[in-house]
Tab-separated table of C-alpha atoms in Angstrom:
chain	number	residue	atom	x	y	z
A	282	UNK	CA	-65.520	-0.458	29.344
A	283	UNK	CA	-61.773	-0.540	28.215
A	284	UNK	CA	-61.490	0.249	24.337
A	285	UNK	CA	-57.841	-0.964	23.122
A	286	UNK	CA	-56.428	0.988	20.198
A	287	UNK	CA	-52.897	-0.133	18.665
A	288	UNK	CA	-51.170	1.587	16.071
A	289	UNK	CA	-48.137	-0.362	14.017
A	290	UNK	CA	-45.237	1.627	12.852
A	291	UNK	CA	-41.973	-0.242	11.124
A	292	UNK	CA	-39.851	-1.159	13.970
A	293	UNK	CA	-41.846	0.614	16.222
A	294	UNK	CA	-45.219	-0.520	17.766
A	295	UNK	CA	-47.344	2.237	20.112
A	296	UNK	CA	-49.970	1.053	22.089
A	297	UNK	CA	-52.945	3.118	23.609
A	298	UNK	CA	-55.118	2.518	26.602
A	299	UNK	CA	-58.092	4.571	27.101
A	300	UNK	CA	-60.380	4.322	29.858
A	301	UNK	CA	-63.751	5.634	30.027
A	302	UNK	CA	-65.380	5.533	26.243
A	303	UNK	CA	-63.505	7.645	23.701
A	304	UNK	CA	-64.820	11.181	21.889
A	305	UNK	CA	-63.079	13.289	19.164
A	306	UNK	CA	-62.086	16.027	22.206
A	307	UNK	CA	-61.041	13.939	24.645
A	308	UNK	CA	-57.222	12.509	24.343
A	309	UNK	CA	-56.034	9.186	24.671
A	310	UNK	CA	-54.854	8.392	28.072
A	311	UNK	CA	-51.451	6.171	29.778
A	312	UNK	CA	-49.555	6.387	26.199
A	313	UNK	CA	-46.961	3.478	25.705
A	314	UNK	CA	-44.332	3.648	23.647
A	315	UNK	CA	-42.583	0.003	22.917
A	316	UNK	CA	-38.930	-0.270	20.824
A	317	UNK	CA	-37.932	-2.979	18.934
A	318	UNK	CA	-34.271	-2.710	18.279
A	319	UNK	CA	-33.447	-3.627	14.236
A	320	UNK	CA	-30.963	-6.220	14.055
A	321	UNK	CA	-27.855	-5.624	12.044
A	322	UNK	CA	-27.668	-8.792	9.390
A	323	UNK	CA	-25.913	-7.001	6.187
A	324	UNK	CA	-22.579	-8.677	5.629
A	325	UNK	CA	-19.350	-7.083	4.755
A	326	UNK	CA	-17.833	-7.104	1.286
A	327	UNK	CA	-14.839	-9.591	0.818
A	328	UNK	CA	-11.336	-8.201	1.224
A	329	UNK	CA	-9.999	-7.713	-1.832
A	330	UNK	CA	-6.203	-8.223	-3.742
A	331	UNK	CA	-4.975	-10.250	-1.220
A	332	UNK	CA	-1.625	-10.846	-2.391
A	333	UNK	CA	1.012	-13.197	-0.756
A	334	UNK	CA	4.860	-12.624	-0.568
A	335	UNK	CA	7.584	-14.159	1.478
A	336	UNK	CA	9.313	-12.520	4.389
A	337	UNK	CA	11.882	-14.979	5.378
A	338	UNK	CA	12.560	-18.978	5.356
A	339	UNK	CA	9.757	-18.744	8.253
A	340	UNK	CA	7.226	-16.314	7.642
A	341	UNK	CA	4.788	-14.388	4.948
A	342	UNK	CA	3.556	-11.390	4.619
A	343	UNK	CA	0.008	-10.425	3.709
A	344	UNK	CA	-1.354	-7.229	2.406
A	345	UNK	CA	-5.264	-6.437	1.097
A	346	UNK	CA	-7.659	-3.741	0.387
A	347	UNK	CA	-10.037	-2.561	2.623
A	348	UNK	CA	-13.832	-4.107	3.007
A	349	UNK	CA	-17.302	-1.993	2.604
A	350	UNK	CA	-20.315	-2.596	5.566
A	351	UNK	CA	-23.086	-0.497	6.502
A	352	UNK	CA	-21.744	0.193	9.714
A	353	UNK	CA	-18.000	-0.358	9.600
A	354	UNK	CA	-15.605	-3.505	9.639
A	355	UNK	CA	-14.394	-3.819	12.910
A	356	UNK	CA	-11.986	-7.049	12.431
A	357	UNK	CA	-10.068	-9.038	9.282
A	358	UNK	CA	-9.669	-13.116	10.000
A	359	UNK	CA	-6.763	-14.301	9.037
A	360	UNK	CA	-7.058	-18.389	6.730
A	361	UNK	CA	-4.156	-20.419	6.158
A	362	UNK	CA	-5.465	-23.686	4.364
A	363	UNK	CA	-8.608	-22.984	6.087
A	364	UNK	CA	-8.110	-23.068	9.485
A	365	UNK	CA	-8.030	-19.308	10.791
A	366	UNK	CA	-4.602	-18.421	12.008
A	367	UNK	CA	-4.630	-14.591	13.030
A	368	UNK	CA	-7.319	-11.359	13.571
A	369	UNK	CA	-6.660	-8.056	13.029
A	370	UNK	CA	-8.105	-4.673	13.798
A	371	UNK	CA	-10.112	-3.725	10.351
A	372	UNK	CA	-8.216	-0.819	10.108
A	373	UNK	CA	-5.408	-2.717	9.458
A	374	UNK	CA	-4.696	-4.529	5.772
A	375	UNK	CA	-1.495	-6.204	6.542
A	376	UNK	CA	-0.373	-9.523	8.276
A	377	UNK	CA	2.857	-11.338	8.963
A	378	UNK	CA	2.446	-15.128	8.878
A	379	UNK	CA	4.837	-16.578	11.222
A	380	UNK	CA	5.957	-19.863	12.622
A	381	UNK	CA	6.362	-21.779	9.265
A	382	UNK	CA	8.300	-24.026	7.606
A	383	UNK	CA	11.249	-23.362	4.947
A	384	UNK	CA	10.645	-23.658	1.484
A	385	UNK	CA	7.190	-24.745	1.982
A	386	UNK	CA	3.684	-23.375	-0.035
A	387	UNK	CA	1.098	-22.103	2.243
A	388	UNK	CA	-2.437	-21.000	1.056
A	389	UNK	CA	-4.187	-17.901	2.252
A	390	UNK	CA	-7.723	-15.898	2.357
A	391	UNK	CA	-8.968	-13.278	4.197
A	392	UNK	CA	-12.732	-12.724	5.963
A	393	UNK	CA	-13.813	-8.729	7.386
A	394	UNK	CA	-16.385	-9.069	10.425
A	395	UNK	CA	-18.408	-5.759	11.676
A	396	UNK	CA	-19.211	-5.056	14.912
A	397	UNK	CA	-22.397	-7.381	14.994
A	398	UNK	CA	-20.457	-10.633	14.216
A	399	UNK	CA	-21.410	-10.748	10.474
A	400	UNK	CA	-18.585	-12.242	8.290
A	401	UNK	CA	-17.851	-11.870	4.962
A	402	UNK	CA	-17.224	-14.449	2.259
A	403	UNK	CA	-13.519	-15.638	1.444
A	404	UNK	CA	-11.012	-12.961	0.159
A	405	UNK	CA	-9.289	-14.426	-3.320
A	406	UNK	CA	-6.795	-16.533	-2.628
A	407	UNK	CA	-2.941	-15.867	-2.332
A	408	UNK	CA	-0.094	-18.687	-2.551
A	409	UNK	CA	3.223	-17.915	-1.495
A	410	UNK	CA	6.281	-19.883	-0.616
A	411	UNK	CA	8.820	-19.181	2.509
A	412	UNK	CA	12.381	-18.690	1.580
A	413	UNK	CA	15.085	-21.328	1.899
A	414	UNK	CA	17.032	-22.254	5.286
A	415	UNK	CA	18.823	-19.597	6.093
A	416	UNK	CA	17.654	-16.709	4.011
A	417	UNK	CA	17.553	-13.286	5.941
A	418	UNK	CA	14.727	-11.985	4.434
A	419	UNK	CA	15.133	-8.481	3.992
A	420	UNK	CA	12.030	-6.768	3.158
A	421	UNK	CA	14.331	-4.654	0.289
A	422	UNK	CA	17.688	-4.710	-0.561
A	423	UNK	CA	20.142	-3.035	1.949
A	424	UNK	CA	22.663	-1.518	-0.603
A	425	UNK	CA	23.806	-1.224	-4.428
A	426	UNK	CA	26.111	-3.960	-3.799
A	427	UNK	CA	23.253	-6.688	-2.406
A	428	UNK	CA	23.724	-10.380	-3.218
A	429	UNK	CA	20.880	-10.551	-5.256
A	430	UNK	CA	22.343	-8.503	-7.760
A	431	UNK	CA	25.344	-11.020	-8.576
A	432	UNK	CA	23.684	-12.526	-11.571
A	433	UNK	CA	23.082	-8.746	-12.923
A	434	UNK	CA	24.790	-7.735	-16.783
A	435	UNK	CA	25.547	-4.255	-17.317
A	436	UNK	CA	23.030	-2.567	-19.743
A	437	UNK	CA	25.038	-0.065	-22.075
A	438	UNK	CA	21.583	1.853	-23.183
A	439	UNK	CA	18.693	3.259	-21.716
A	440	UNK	CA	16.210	0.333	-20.820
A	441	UNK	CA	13.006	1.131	-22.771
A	442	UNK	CA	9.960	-0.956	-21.393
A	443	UNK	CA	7.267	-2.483	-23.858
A	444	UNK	CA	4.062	-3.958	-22.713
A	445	UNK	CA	4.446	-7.189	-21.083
A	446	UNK	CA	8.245	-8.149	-22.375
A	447	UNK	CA	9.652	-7.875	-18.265
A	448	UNK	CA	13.079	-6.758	-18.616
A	449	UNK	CA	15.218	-8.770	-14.962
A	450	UNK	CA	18.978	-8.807	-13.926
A	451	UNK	CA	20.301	-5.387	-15.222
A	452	UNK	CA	22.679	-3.123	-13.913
A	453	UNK	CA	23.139	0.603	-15.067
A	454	UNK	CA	25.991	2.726	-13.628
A	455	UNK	CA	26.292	5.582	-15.909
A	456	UNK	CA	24.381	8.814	-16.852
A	457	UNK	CA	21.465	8.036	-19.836
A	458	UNK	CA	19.321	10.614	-21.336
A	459	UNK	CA	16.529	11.342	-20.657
A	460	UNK	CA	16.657	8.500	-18.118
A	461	UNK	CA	18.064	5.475	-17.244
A	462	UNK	CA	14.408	3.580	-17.273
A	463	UNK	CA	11.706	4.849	-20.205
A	464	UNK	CA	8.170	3.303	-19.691
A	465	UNK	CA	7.051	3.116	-23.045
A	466	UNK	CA	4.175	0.590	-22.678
A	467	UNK	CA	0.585	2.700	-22.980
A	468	UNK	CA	-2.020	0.824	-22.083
A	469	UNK	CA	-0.331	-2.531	-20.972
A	470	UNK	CA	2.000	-4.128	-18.079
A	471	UNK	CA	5.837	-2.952	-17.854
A	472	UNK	CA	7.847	-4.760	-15.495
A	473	UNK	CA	11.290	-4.590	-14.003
A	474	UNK	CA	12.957	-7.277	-10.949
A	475	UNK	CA	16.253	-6.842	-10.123
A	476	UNK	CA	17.276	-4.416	-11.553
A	477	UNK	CA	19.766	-2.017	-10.232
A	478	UNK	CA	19.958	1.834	-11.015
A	479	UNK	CA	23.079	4.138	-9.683
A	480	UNK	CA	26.255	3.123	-8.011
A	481	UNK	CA	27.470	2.634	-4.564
A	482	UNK	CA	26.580	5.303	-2.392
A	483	UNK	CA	26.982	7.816	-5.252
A	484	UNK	CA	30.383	7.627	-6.335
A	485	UNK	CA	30.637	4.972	-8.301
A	486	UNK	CA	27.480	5.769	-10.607
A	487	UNK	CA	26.541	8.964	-12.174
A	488	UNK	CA	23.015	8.248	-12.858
A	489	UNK	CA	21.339	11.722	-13.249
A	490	UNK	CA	17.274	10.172	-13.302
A	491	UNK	CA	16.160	6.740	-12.617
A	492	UNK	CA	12.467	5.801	-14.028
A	493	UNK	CA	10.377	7.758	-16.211
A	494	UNK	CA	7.239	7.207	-15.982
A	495	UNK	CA	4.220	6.956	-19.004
A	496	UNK	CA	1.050	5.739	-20.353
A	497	UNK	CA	-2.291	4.880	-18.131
A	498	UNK	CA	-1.408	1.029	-17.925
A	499	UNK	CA	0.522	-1.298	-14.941
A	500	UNK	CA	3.897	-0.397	-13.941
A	501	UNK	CA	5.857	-3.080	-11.923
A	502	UNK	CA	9.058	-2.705	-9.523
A	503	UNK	CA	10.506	-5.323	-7.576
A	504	UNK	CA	13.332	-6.297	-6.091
A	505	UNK	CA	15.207	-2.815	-7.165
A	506	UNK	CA	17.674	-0.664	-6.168
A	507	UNK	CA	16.958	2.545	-7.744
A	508	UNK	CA	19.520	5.433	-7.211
A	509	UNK	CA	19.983	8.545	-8.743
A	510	UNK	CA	21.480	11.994	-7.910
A	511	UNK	CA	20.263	14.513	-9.994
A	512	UNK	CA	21.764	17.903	-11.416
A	513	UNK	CA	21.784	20.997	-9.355
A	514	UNK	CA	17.999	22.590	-9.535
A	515	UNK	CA	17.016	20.110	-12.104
A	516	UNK	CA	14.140	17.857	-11.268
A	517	UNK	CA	16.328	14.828	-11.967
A	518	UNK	CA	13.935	12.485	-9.864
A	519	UNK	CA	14.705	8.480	-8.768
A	520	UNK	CA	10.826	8.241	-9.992
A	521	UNK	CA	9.624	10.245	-12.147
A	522	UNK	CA	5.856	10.894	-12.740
A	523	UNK	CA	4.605	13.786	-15.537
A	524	UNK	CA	2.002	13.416	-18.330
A	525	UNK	CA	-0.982	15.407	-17.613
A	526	UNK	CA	-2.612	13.417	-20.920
A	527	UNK	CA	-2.856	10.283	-19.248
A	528	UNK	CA	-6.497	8.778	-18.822
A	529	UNK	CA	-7.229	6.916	-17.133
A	530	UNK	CA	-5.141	6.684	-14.407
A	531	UNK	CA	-2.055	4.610	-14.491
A	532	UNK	CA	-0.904	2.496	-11.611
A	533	UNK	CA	2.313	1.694	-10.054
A	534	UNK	CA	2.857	-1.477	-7.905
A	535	UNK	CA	6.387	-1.182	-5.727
A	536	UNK	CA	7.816	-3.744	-4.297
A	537	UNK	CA	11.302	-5.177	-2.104
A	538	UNK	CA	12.782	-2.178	-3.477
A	539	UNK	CA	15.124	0.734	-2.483
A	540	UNK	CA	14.622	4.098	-3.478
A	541	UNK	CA	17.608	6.263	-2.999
A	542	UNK	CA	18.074	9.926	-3.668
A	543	UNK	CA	20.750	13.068	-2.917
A	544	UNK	CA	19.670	15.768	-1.295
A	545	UNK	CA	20.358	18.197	-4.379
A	546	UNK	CA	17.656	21.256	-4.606
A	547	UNK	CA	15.117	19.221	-6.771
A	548	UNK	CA	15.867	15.483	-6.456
A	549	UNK	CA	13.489	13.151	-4.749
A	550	UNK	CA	12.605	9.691	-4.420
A	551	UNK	CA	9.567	9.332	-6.587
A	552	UNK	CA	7.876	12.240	-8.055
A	553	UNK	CA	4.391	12.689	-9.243
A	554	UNK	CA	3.147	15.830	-10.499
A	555	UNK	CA	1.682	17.994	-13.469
A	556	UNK	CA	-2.029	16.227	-13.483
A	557	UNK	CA	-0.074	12.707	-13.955
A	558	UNK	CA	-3.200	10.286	-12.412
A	559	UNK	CA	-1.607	7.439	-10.406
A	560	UNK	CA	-2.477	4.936	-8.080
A	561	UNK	CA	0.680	3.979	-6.324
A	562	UNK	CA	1.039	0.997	-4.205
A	563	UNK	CA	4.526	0.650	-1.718
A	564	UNK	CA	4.763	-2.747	-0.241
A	565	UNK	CA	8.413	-3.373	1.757
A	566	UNK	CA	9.827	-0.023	0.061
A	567	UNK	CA	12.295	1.960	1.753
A	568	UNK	CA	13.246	5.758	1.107
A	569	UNK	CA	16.228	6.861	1.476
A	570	UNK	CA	17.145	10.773	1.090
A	571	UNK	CA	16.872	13.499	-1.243
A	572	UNK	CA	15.091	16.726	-0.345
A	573	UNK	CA	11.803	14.358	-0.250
A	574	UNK	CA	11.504	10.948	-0.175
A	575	UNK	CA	8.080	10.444	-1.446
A	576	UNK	CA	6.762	13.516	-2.854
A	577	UNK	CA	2.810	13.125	-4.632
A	578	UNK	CA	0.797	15.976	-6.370
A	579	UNK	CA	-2.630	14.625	-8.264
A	580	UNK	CA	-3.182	18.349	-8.897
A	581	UNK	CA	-6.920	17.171	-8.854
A	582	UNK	CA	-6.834	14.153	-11.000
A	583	UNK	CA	-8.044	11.052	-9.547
A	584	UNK	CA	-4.978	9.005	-7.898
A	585	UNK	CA	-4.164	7.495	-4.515
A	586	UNK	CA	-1.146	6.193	-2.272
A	587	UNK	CA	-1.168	3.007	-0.445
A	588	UNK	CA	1.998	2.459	1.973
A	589	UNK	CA	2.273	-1.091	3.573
A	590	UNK	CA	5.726	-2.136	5.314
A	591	UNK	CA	7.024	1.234	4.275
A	592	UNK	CA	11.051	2.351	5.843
A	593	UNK	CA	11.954	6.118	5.366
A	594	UNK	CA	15.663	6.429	6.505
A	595	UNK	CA	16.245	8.030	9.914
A	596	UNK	CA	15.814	7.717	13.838
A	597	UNK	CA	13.364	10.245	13.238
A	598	UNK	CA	11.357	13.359	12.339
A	599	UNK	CA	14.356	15.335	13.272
A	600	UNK	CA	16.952	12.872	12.552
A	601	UNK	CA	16.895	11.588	9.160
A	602	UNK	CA	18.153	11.492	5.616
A	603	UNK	CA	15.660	13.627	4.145
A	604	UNK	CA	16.314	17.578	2.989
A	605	UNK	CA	12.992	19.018	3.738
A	606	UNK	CA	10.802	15.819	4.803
A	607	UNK	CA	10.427	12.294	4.575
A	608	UNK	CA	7.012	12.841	2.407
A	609	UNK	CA	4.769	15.696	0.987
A	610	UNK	CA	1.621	14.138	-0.158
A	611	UNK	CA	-1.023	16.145	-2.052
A	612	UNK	CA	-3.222	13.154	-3.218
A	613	UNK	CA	-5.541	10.897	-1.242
A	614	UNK	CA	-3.596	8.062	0.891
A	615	UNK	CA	-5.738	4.978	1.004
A	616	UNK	CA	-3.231	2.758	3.067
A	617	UNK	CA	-0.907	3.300	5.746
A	618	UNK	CA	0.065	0.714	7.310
A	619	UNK	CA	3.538	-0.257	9.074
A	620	UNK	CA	4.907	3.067	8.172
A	621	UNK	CA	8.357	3.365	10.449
A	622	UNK	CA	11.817	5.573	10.742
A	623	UNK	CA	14.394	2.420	9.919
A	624	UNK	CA	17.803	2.576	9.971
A	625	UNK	CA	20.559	-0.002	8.665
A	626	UNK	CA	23.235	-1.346	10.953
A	627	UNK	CA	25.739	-3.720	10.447
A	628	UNK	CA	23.255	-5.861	7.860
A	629	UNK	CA	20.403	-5.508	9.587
A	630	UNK	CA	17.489	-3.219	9.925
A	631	UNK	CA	16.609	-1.132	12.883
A	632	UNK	CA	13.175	0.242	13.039
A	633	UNK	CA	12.780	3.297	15.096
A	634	UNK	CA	9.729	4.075	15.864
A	635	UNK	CA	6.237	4.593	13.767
A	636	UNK	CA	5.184	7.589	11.518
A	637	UNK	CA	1.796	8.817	12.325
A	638	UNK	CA	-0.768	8.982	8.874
A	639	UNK	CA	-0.543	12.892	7.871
């Protein structure tokens, strides 16, 4: 006589086979353990803020936030009108589009797969349009002088942002207290595109601070030359980034746009300190001098850096423009991606090499 005894366990199932007729002091005999493996099936959340921008008259680039998944994203699929075009590695938010046609509309999304083959719904979409014949494409502009400044005016006062009134095509050249740029929108959008801040290569400006920063709404820079060079120990900053009042957090998008500082004692490219909560986002931003180029301290307010297609000027960590570094970042960096020593020579760009995530 064989008795069979099973047991049933979630995922598990253990079967028992005892010969011989069972009693409470003698144990069960040729134990069996059986494993049935559990099946991954939970999806990955859809990229999010894909946003669309053009690179040149034949190709787009593509930037996104990160998806969630139980066990990690392992892969981002790259849709143009639908049909998928590129993969990358999903540690990787960024994508150049190449191939396409001149002043032509192309559609995008984005889809995350994890490691068991699970893919995530559609991304939002993003429309952008290449450039014209012809067009270089330079991710920012390559000096104070750069033709898409030709339409500029010349502002005589300090420009003093509102919420949602975008304020294009300026030029200032000379020194405005407290700074050339005043936010002065609280809660809403300010935006700025091409706009230029300085003079050309310092001696034809005396800009002492670029952009002051303010409120807890949207800040927008694009297409900017920003240049200042400060006074002596003064933090005199191209960006600048104090108000330990502001809740919630403010954020900063910045865009095709150069950021260039002197290497005075106190001067660098943006500045965020004193509790100011920001969420800064660099897409095709280049740094160029000052003691830091991109110097972030959240001094334990909630904030966050995200660096995609992002130049700081030199060959590299010991041959640059910078003072004391390139960066000094005291705040949590969400993105880094594309993040390269870049040079300029004769009109175009020379990238030198990657910077490794600190």
């Amino acid at each position: 006589m064989r008795p069979i005894y099973g047991i049933t366990i979630p995922a598990l199932t253990l079967s028992m086979a005892v010969s011989g007729i069972a009693t409470a002091l003698e144990p069960p005999k040729n134990l069996r353990w059986v494993d049935s493996p559990i099946r991954d099936t939970v999806v990955p959340s859809s990229p999010g803020s894909l946003v669309a921008s053009p690179a040149s008259s034949s190709s787009i680039r593509l930037s996104w936030s990160a998806s969630s998944d139980n066990v990690g994203v392992t892969a981002y699929l790259i849709f143009r009108g639908g049909n998928q075009v590129g993969t990358v590695p999903g540690t990787t938010f960024a994508y150049q589009d190449t191939g396409l046609s001149a002043s032509t509309t192309y559609t995008y999304t984005v889809k995350a797969r994890d490691a068991a083959g699970n893919v995530s719904a559609n991304s939002n979409v993003a429309t952008a349009s290449t450039e014209p014949e012809g067009n270089t494409g330079h991710p920012f502009p390559f000096a104070f002088s750069d033709p898409q400044f030709f339409a500029n005016t010349s502002a005589s006062d300090p420009i003093d942002l509102s919420c949602n009134v975008p304020r294009s095509d300026l030029t200032i050249t000379e020194h405005r207290e407290p700074a050339a740029i005043i936010n002065n929108c609280e809660n809403g959008v300010a935006t700025i595109r091409r706009v230029r801040l300085g003079g050309d290569g310092g001696t034809n400006g005396t800009v002492r601070e670029g952009y002051r920063c303010g409120g807890s709404g949207t800040m927008n820079i694009e297409d900017t030359w920003l240049e200042a060079k400060g006074s002596g120990a003064d933090h005199a900053d191209v960006v600048q980034c104090y108000d330990p009042n502001n809740s919630p957090a403010a954020t900063m998008n910045v865009k095709h746009t150069t950021i260039r500082a002197y290497t005075t004692s106190a001067t660098a490219g943006i500045f965020v300190a004193d509790s100011y909560a920001l969420h800064l986002y660099l897409t095709d931003v280049l740094f160029w001098g000052g003691p830091y180029g991109l110097r972030v301290h959240d001094d334990g307010r909630p904030g966050s850096v995200h660096l995609n297609n992002v130049c700081f000027y030199g060959e590299s960590e010991t041959n640059n423009s910078f003072g004391f570094g390139a960066f000094l970042l005291d705040s949590t960096i969400a993105e880094w991606n594309n993040v390269n020593w870049c040079t300029i020579h004769n009109g175009q760009l020379v990238v030198h090499g990657p910077i490794p995530q600190p």
